[in-house]
Tab-separated table of C-alpha atoms in Angstrom:
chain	number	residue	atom	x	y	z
A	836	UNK	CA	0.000	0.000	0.000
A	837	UNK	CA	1.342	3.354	-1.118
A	838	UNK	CA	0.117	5.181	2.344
A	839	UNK	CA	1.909	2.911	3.993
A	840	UNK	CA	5.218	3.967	2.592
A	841	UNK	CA	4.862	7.437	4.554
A	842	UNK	CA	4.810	5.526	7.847
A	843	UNK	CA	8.133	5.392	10.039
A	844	UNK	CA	8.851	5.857	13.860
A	845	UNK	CA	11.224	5.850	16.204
A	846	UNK	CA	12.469	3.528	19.288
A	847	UNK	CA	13.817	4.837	22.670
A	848	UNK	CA	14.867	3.073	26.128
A	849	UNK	CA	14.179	4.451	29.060
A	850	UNK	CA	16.185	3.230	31.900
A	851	UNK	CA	15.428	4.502	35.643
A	852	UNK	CA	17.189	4.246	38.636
A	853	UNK	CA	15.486	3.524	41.740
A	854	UNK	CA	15.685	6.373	44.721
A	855	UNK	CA	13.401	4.440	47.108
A	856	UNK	CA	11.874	1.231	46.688
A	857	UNK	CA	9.582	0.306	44.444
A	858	UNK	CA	6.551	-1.726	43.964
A	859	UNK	CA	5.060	-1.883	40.542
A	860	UNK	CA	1.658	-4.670	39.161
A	861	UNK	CA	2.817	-7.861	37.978
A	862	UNK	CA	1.969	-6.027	34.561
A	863	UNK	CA	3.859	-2.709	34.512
A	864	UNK	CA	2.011	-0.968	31.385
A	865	UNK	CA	-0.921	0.473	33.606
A	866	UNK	CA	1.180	1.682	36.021
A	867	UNK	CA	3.697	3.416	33.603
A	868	UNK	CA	1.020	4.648	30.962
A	869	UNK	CA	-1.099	6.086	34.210
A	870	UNK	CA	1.682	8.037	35.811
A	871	UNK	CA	2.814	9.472	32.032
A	872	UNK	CA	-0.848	10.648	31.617
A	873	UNK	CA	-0.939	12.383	34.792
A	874	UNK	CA	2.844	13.823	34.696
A	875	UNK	CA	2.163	15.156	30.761
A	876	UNK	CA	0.003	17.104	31.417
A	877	UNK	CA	1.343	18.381	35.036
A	878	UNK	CA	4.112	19.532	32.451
A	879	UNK	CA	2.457	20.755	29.460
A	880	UNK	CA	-1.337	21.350	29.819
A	881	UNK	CA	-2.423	25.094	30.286
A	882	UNK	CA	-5.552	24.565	31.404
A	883	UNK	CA	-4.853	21.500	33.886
A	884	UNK	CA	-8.616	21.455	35.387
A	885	UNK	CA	-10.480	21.613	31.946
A	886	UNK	CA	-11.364	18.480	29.761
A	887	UNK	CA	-9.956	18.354	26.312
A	888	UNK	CA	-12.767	18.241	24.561
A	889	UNK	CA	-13.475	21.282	25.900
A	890	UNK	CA	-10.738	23.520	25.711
A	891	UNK	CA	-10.338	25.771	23.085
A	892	UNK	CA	-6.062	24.814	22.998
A	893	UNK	CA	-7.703	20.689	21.902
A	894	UNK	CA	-6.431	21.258	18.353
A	895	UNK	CA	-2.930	22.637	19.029
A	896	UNK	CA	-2.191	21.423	22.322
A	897	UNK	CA	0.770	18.939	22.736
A	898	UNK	CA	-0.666	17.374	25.715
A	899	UNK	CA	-4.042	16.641	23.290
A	900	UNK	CA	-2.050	15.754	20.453
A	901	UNK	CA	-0.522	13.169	22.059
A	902	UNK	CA	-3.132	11.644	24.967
A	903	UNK	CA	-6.112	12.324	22.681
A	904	UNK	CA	-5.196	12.865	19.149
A	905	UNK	CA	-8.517	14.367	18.118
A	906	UNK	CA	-10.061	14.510	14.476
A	907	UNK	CA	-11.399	17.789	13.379
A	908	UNK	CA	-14.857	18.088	12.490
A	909	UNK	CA	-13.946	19.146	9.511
A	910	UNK	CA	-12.042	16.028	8.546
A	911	UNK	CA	-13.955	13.028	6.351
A	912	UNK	CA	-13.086	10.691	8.450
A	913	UNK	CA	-14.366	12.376	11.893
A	914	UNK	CA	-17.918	10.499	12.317
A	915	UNK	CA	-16.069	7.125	11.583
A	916	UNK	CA	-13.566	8.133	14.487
A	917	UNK	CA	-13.754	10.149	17.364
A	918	UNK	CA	-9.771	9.917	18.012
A	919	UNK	CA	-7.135	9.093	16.029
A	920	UNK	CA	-4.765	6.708	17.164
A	921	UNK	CA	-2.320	7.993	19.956
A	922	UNK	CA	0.952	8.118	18.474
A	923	UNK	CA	3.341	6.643	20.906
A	924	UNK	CA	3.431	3.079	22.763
A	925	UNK	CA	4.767	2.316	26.024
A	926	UNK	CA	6.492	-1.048	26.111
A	927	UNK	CA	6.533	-2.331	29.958
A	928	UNK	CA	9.176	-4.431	31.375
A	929	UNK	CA	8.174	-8.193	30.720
A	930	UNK	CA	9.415	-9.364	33.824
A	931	UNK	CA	7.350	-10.998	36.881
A	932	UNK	CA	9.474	-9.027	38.913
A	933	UNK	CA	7.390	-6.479	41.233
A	934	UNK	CA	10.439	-5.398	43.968
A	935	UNK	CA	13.019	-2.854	43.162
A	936	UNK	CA	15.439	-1.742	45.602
A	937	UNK	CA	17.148	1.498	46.009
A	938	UNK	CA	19.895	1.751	43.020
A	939	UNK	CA	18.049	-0.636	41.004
A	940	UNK	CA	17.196	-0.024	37.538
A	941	UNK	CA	14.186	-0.512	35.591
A	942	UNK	CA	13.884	-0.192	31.849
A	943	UNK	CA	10.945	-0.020	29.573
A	944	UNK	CA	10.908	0.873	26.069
A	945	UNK	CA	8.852	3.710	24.051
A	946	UNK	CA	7.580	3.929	20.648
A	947	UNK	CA	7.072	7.774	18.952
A	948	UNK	CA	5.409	6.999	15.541
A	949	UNK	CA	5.907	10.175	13.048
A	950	UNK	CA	5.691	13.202	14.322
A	951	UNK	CA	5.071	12.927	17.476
A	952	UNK	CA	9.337	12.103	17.560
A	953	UNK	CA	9.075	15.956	17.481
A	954	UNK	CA	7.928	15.467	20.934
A	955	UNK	CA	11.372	14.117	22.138
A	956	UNK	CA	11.730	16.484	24.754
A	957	UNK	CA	8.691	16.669	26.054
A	958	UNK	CA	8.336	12.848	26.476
A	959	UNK	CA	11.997	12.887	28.652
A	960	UNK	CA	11.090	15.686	30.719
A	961	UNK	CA	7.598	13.777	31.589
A	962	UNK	CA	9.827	10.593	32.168
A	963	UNK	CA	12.108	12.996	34.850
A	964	UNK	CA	8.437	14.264	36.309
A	965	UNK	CA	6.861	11.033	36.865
A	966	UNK	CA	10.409	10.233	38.915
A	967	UNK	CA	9.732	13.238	41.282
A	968	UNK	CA	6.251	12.227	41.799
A	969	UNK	CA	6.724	8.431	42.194
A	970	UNK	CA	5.926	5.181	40.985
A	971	UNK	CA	3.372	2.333	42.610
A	972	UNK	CA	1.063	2.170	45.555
A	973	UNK	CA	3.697	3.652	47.880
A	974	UNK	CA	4.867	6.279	45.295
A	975	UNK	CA	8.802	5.596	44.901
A	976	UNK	CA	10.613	8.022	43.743
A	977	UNK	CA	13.182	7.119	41.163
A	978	UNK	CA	15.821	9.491	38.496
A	979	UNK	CA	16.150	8.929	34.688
A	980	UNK	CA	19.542	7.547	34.277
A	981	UNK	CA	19.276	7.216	30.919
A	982	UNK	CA	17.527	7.065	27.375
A	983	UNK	CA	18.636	5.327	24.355
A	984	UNK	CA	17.426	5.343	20.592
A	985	UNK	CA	17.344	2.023	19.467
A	986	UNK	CA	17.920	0.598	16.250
A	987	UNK	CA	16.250	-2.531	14.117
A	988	UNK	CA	18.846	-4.806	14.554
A	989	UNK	CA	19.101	-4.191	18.586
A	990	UNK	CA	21.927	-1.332	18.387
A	991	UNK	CA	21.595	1.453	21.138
A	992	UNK	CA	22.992	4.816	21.340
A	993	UNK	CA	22.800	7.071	24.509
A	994	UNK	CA	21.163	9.956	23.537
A	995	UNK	CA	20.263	11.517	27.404
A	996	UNK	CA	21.458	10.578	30.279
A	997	UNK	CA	20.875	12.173	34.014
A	998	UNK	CA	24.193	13.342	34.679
A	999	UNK	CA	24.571	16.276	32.623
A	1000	UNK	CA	20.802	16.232	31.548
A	1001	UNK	CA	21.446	17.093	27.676
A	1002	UNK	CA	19.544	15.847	25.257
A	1003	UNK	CA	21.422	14.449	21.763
A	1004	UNK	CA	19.707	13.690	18.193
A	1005	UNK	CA	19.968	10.305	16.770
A	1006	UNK	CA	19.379	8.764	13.508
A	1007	UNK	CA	17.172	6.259	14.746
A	1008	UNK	CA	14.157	6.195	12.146
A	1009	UNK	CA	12.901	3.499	11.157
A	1010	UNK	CA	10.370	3.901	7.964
A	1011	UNK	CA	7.823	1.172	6.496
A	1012	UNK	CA	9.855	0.227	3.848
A	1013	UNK	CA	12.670	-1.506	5.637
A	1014	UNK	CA	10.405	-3.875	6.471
A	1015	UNK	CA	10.099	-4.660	2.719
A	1016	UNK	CA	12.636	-7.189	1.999
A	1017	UNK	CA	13.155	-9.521	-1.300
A	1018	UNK	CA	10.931	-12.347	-1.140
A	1019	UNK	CA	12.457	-15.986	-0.628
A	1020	UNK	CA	12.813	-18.214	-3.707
A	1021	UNK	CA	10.733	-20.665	-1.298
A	1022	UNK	CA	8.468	-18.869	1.363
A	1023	UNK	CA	7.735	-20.718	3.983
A	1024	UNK	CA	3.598	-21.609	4.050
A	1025	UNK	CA	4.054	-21.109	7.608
A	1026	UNK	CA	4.026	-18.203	9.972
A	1027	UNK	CA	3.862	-18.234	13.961
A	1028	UNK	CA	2.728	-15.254	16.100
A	1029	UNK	CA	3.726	-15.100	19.261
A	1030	UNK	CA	1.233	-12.459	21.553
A	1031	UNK	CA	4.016	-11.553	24.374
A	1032	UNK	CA	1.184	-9.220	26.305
A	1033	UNK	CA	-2.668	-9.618	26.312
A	1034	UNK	CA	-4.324	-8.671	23.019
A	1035	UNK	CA	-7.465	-7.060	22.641
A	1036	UNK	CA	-9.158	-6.902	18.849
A	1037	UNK	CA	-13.086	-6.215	18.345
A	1038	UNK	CA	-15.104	-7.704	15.633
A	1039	UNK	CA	-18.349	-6.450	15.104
A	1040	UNK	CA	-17.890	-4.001	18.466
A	1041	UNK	CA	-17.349	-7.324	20.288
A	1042	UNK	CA	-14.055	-8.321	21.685
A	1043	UNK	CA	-12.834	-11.056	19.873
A	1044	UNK	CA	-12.103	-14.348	21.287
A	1045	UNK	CA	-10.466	-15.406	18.424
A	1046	UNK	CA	-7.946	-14.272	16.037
A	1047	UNK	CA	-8.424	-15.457	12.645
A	1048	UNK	CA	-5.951	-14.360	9.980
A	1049	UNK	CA	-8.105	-12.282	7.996
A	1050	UNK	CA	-9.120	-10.081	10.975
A	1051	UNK	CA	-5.420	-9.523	12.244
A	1052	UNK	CA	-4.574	-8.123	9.194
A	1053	UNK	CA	-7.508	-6.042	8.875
A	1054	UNK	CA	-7.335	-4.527	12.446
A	1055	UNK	CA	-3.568	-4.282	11.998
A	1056	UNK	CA	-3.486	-2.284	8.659
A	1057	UNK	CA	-6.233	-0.176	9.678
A	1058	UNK	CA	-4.099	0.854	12.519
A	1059	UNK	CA	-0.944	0.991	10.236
A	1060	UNK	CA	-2.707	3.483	7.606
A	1061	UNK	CA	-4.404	5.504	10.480
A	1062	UNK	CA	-1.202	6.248	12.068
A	1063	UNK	CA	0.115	6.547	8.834
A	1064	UNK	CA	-2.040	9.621	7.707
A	1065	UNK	CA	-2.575	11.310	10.831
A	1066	UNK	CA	0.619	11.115	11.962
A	1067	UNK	CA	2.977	11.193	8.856
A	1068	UNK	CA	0.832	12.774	6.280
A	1069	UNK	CA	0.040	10.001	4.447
A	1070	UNK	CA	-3.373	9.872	1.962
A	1071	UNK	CA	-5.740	7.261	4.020
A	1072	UNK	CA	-5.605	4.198	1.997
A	1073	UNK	CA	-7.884	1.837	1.138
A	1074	UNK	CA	-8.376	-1.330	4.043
A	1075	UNK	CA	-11.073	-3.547	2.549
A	1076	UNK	CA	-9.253	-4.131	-0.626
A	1077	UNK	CA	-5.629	-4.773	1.447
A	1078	UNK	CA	-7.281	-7.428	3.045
A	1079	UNK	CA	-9.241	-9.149	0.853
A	1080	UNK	CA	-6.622	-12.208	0.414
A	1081	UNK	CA	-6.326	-12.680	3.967
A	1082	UNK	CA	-9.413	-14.960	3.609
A	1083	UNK	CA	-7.260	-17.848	2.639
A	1084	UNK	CA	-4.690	-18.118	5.342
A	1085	UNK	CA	-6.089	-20.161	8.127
A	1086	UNK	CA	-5.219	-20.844	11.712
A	1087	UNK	CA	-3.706	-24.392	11.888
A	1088	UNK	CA	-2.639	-24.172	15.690
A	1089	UNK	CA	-3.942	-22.118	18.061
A	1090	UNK	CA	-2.655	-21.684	21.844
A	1091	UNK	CA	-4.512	-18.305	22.470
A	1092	UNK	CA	-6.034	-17.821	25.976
A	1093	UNK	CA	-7.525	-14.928	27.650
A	1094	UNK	CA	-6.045	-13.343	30.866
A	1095	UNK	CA	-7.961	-10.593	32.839
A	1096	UNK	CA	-6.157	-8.155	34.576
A	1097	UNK	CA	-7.595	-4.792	35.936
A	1098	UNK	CA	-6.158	-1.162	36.492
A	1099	UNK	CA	-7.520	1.695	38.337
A	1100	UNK	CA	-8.252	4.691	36.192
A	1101	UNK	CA	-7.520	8.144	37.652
A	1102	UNK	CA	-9.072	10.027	35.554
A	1103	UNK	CA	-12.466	8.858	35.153
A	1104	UNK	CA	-12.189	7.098	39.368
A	1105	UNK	CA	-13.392	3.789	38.574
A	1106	UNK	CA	-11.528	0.108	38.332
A	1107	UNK	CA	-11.086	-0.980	34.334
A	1108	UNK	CA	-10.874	-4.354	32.980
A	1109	UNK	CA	-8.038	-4.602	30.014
A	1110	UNK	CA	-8.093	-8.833	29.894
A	1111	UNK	CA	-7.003	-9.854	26.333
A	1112	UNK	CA	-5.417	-13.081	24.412
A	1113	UNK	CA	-1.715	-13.981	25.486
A	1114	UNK	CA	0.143	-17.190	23.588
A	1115	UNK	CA	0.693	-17.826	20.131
A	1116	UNK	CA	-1.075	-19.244	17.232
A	1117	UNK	CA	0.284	-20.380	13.680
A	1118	UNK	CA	-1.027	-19.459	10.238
A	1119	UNK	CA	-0.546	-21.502	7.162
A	1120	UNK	CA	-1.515	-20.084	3.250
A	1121	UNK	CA	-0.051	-17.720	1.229
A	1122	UNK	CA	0.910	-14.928	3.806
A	1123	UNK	CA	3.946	-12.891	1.657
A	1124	UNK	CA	2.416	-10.087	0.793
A	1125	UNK	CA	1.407	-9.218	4.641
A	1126	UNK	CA	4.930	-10.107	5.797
A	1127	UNK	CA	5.886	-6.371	5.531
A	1128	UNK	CA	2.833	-5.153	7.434
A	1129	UNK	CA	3.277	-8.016	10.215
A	1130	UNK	CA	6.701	-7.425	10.308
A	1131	UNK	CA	5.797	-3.933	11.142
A	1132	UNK	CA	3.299	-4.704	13.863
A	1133	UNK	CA	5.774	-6.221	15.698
A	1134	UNK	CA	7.102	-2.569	16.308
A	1135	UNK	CA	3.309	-0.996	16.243
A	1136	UNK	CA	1.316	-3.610	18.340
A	1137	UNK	CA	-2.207	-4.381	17.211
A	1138	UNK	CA	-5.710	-4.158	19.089
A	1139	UNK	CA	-6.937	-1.737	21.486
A	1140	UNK	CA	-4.833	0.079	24.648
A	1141	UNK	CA	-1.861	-0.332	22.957
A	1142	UNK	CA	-0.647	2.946	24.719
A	1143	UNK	CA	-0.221	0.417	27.314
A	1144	UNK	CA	1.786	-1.936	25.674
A	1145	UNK	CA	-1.065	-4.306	24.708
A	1146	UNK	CA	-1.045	-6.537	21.822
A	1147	UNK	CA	2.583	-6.506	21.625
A	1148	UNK	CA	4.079	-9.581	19.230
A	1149	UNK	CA	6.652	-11.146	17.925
A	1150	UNK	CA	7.023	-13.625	14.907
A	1151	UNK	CA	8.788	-16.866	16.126
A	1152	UNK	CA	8.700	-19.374	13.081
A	1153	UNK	CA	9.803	-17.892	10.011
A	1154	UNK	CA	13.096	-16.724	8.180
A	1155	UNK	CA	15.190	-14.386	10.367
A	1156	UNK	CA	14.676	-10.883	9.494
A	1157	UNK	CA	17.926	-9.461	9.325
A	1158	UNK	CA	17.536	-5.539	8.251
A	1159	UNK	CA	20.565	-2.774	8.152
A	1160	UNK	CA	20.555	-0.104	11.296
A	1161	UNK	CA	22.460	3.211	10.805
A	1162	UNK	CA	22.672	2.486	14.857
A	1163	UNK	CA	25.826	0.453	16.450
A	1164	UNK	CA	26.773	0.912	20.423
A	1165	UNK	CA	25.756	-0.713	23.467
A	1166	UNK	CA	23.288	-2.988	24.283
């Protein structure tokens, strides 16, 4: 798909350091994505005590742009959505681990998706915020050690770090097309996704229990060409016809099964439910020309409350993907 083309983002670690201890969920998204919410706008919003959709700032408003990415009613595609997708993703720690000690670190990884890399700034100074105000049920405090651009093939490159608190570019993007790569004289038939945190996809305004092939592409390049043109310019392409062939792959294996987990929301003081599908399941038919796209969604996530991490994946039978990074350093 030609909008598709105009997509590219960028990939940061964020690595804390403990000042007090710490207790965090067993599932560190909520936690994260709550205190971010609550420290943006502590840092950026002018009119802290007014709803968005209400304040006359909505349309050129950082805080908005980012935590509510409104459509303006001018825009053909505003009665279809009320919000465009948010353009970032944080990606929690997948560890068990719910303890940190003084002078322990903690990293979790963010994902700025077009323009919203413009942002940079904004998004470390929230990162140093939420430190002051404290993390978990008891609030520990922690400092941002450092934050790394990351690269395709797993390169980092420090481009902030706490001690003399500047702030360095990077040539870190990473656009749609380097997911393209030349297709194999003998493509495998077979394709395994792996979902590493719950997934949540509605069919039909339903959540799905199921994830057929045809509907994870469809809910995955809607998302793809969404971000695409609201966040990187790109014309809104066409979904229905995209996914027309994905009729023909089917699920052959399927190890899906639904977690629940809950999170208390601040903002609107009441206890949400964000259960979704964790495991994998495998796919057999001609895939090839979705490889790109899926390949993709392994850096965009798929489903709903992805903001939080959810629907994060990770292909885990198939030929390795091994793509060029301008990026070399550390680990």
């Amino acid at each position: 798909m030609d909008s598709l083309s105009s997509l590219f983002l960028h990939k940061y670690r964020i690595n804390v350091m403990a000042i007090e201890p710490i207790r965090l969920p067993e599932y560190k998204g909520s936690a994260l994505r709550g205190l971010f919410g609550h420290a943006m706008k502590r840092v950026v919003c002018t009119a802290k005590n007014q709803e968005c959709d209400a304040c006359l700032l909505r349309l050129k408003c950082i805080y908005s742009a980012i935590m509510e990415s409104p459509i303006p009613e001018e825009h053909p595609h505003h009665r279809k959505y009320k919000n465009a997708p948010h353009p970032y993703i944080i990606v929690p720690p997948l560890t068990n681990k719910q303890y940190f000690s003084p002078d322990e670190l903690i990293s979790f990884d963010i994902v700025l998706i077009g323009k919203a890399n413009d942002y940079l700034p904004y998004f470390v100074y929230t990162f140093t915020e939420m430190g002051k105000i404290g993390i978990g049920k008891e609030r520990g405090k922690f400092d941002v050690a450092s934050v790394k651009a990351l690269g395709l093939d797993g390169g980092a490159v420090e481009v902030f770090n706490g001690i003399d608190g500047i702030l360095r570019a990077a040539d870190n993007r990473i656009d749609y097309n380097r997911f393209i790569i030349s297709p194999s004289p003998e493509p495998s038939p077979i394709i395994t996704i792996s979902f590493e945190t719950p997934v949540r996809i509605k069919e039909d305004s339903k959540l799905s229990s199921d994830i057929p092939f045809s509907l994870l592409i469809k809910r995955l390049s809607e998302r793809a060409l969404l971000l695409a043109h609201f966040h990187c310019g790109a014309e809104m392409g066409d979904v229905e016809g995209f996914v027309r062939d994905a009729e023909d792959v089917e699920a052959i294996t399927n190890n899906l099964h639904w977690i629940d987990w809950e999170r208390y929301s601040n903002r609107q003081q009441t206890k949400m439910k964000l259960g979704g599908l964790i495991g994998e399941i495998t796919y057999r038919g001609n895939f090839q020309k979705y490889l790109p796209l899926i390949r993709l969604g392994e850096h965009i996530h798929v489903g709903k409350a992805t903001t939080f991490g959810l629907g994060k994946y990770k292909i885990i039978k198939n030929k390795p993907l091994t793509l060029p990074s301008p990026l070399r350093g550390e680990d």
